[in-house]
Amino acid sequence: MAEDIKVIVFKLGSEEYGIEVDKVQTIERMMPITRVPKTYAFIKGVINLRGVVIPVIDLRGRFGIQEAEHTDQTRVIIVNVNEMEVGFIVDSANDVIDLNRESIDTPPEVVGGIKAKYLDGVAKIGEDRLLIMLNLSEVLNKNEIVQLESLEG
Amino acid sequence: MDMNQYLSMFIDESNDHLQSLNESMMGLEANPEDISIVQVIFRSAHTLKGMAATMGFEDLASLTHQMENVLDLVRNNKLRMQDFIFDTLFKSLDALESMVQDITAGGEGKADVTAIVTALQAIVRGEIPAAGGAASAPAAAQSSAELQITLDEFQYSVLEQSLQEGHQVLYIDVAIRKDCQLKAVRAYMVFDLLERSGEVVKSFPSVQDIEQEKFDHSFSLYYITQKGADEMKSMIMNVSEIDTVTAVALDQESLAQMALEAAATAEAPAPEQEAQAAPAASVPAAPAGREENAAKAAPSRTGGAPSRTIRVDIERLDVLMNLFSELLIDRVRLEQLASEVQNSDLTETVEHMGRVSGDLQNIVMKLRMVPVDTVFNRFPRMVRDLAKSLDKKIDLIITGAETELDRTVIDEIGDPLVHLLRNAVDHGVESVQDRTASGKPETGTVNLRAFHSGNHVFIEIEDDGAGIKPQKILQSAIKKGIITQEQAAGYSDDEAIQLLFAPGFSTAEVISDVSGRGVGLDVVKSKITSLGGNVVVYSTPGKGTNFSVQLPLTLSIIAAMLVKIGSEKYAIPLSSIVETGIVKKTQIRTIHGTRMIEFRNSHIPLLSLSKFYSIPDFDESTEEETEIVVVRKGERMAALAVQDFIGQNEIVIKNLGKYLPEVQGISGATILGDGQVALIIDPNAFIK
């Protein structure tokens, strides 16, 4: 089926990633984060988004990429997946594009250091732009985090 | 007509009626002679029938109708309430309840109730099931002075007209000799005789039933004739094997009175709707007094003024609560700004707003408060059934059912209480033999109490059973590997009993259907702890056991002390703070590697929040004087070292979001006046 979807495009380092727009609640500028102790390192803390307390995770940290300083371009993308509201800290977010589902290919094993299970696929847009589509349920899967932690520990 | 919009109303009201039916039935069982309770039951059943029929739930309506028939006989002294009748009626209630549940779940409310219907019909015919003890015949028709077979409207008008036309209306009661072999034949002869000189308007039991010998030596009927009462009496007496005959002539007045009574029971739905609000309103108070004085409680139900209520969707209340929380945050922010600006007009306005929002907060909180009765009301029935199945005699005495608790707590507290009550009935109260052997009254007592104390509500479940033997608990705990032999030696009796709540502990020697399935009190304990409450058990061997559940009044807004540690702010619930103070470095001693301070003549540990939460920019050990907050959990206390006190505030509790796993030492978050999030410290985590 040739179905068009709208995708929010954001950047981590030089790579471009996409999240379907209907999973995104809002995109916010960086705001004060209250640190939450005794939890995973990539969970940066919680923010107050118009009266709701929402946990924020650094997507770089979640994917094991070196974390970067926050800049003017840094954004927090609030997503709502499986009734969980979570904020993702990303380097920048400044594009919404239409994408045809057919143009999304199965991802190779590892893309930009991210395991394939976190990805829905890779879409080729324009001449030489590659867009990596995230599988949000997997990214937020907590069972996997527990294994990750125990490996590190 | 589209019924969907009425469905939720129907479900709500049906549940109310079923609940009041259950309660009244319990009341009636305690006081079988009280006809006024039967009236209440009858009205509830009647309304339920009407509603079900209107909504097109045929099965529901027909079952209620059969119940009504039985109740009608009872109400008119034609039938004496007996155990098997109660059982059948309770079974009918259960069936009705499951039908309503089915409807709630979106079903058709259909159920196979033929067995129950047959049982009810048998009761109406005056039959007693073989098991029910054949000797006690129903009191049907014995009290012939009371002229009451219910007549329908049509029959009334027939009788009335006959009277106007100068006919005689007689109420005739015929009893056939008990040793009569062919009572149906004798009855037929009586009918034959009657029909020759008049007309039988209505008979009880019905003519068909009489022909099939489905009656118990006597029957009564309304009869229109030209002849006098005495003449008819002697005519009937001429039929052989007739024991007694009473014939009473009815005049216009007595007929009118009967018509009135009948109308009262078959009230039109409209006034009945109002009447039903009264029992509902007085329910919270009634159960308390019910066991002692059911007779008094019942009339007050029928007479009480209806309280004006509206039903509101819970979600709307939650939205209101959320909006109010935001307002509270803004208020705190405004207060901060006003104190900075130092404008007297502004300060005055903000102070006024503070008072108004304080009142508003009270109201909003009250809206969410529900009397514990909404949970308690199903317990009398449950205990009755349980006691019956265990062959025990138990009185459940409920006090403080009007005590109010936050909705969120109410929703969660049901299951743990059911568990504790089942325990009390199953393991607590002994069997009748054991009780008599130990010189106790046959009937055991289970007290269910709810009461306020400070910022908490206590619910206690106390039985007067055998109590718990600490030694038995310890042995069992050692056997199950929960504690070691050495540890056991150090346990006091009281500590030993609390082992009941240890995971994997179940003392029941025989696993019964009722309780003791392994998942036990530890589940109860963890549930109550997750609600911010606590449960302890006290027991005196031979005297009984008391489970005391402590619950917070509300879960959403609390008073808290805000503290600063480095660049971070934390909130500590005021309810667990004993004292705040300052200790000098020289006052801190180190005992067994733990830093302790002296507090009220004992030593309590001094804990470093900055280390526990790994706060980077503060270390109290460099300070000469340290601010401390002394918190407690039950009897134990601990001091938490902080950098600064910010002040006391009302805070709105928010959870950390679904994604975050449970964070040790943090019970939630709140939003401060400046919009920042502060974490709420869970003091219980620091006291083991």
Short mmCIF file of N, CA, C and O in Angstrom, two decimals, chain A residues 17 76 120:
data_model
loop_
_atom_site.label_atom_id
_atom_site.label_comp_id
_atom_site.label_asym_id
_atom_site.label_seq_id
_atom_site.Cartn_x
_atom_site.Cartn_y
_atom_site.Cartn_z
N TYR A 17 17.11 11.22 12.10
CA TYR A 17 16.16 10.20 12.55
C TYR A 17 14.73 10.69 12.35
O TYR A 17 14.49 11.90 12.27
N VAL A 76 13.60 19.11 23.17
CA VAL A 76 13.02 17.95 23.87
C VAL A 76 11.76 17.55 23.11
O VAL A 76 10.83 18.35 22.99
N ASP A 120 12.77 0.91 12.89
CA ASP A 120 11.68 0.41 12.06
C ASP A 120 12.15 0.22 10.62
O ASP A 120 11.60 -0.58 9.88
#
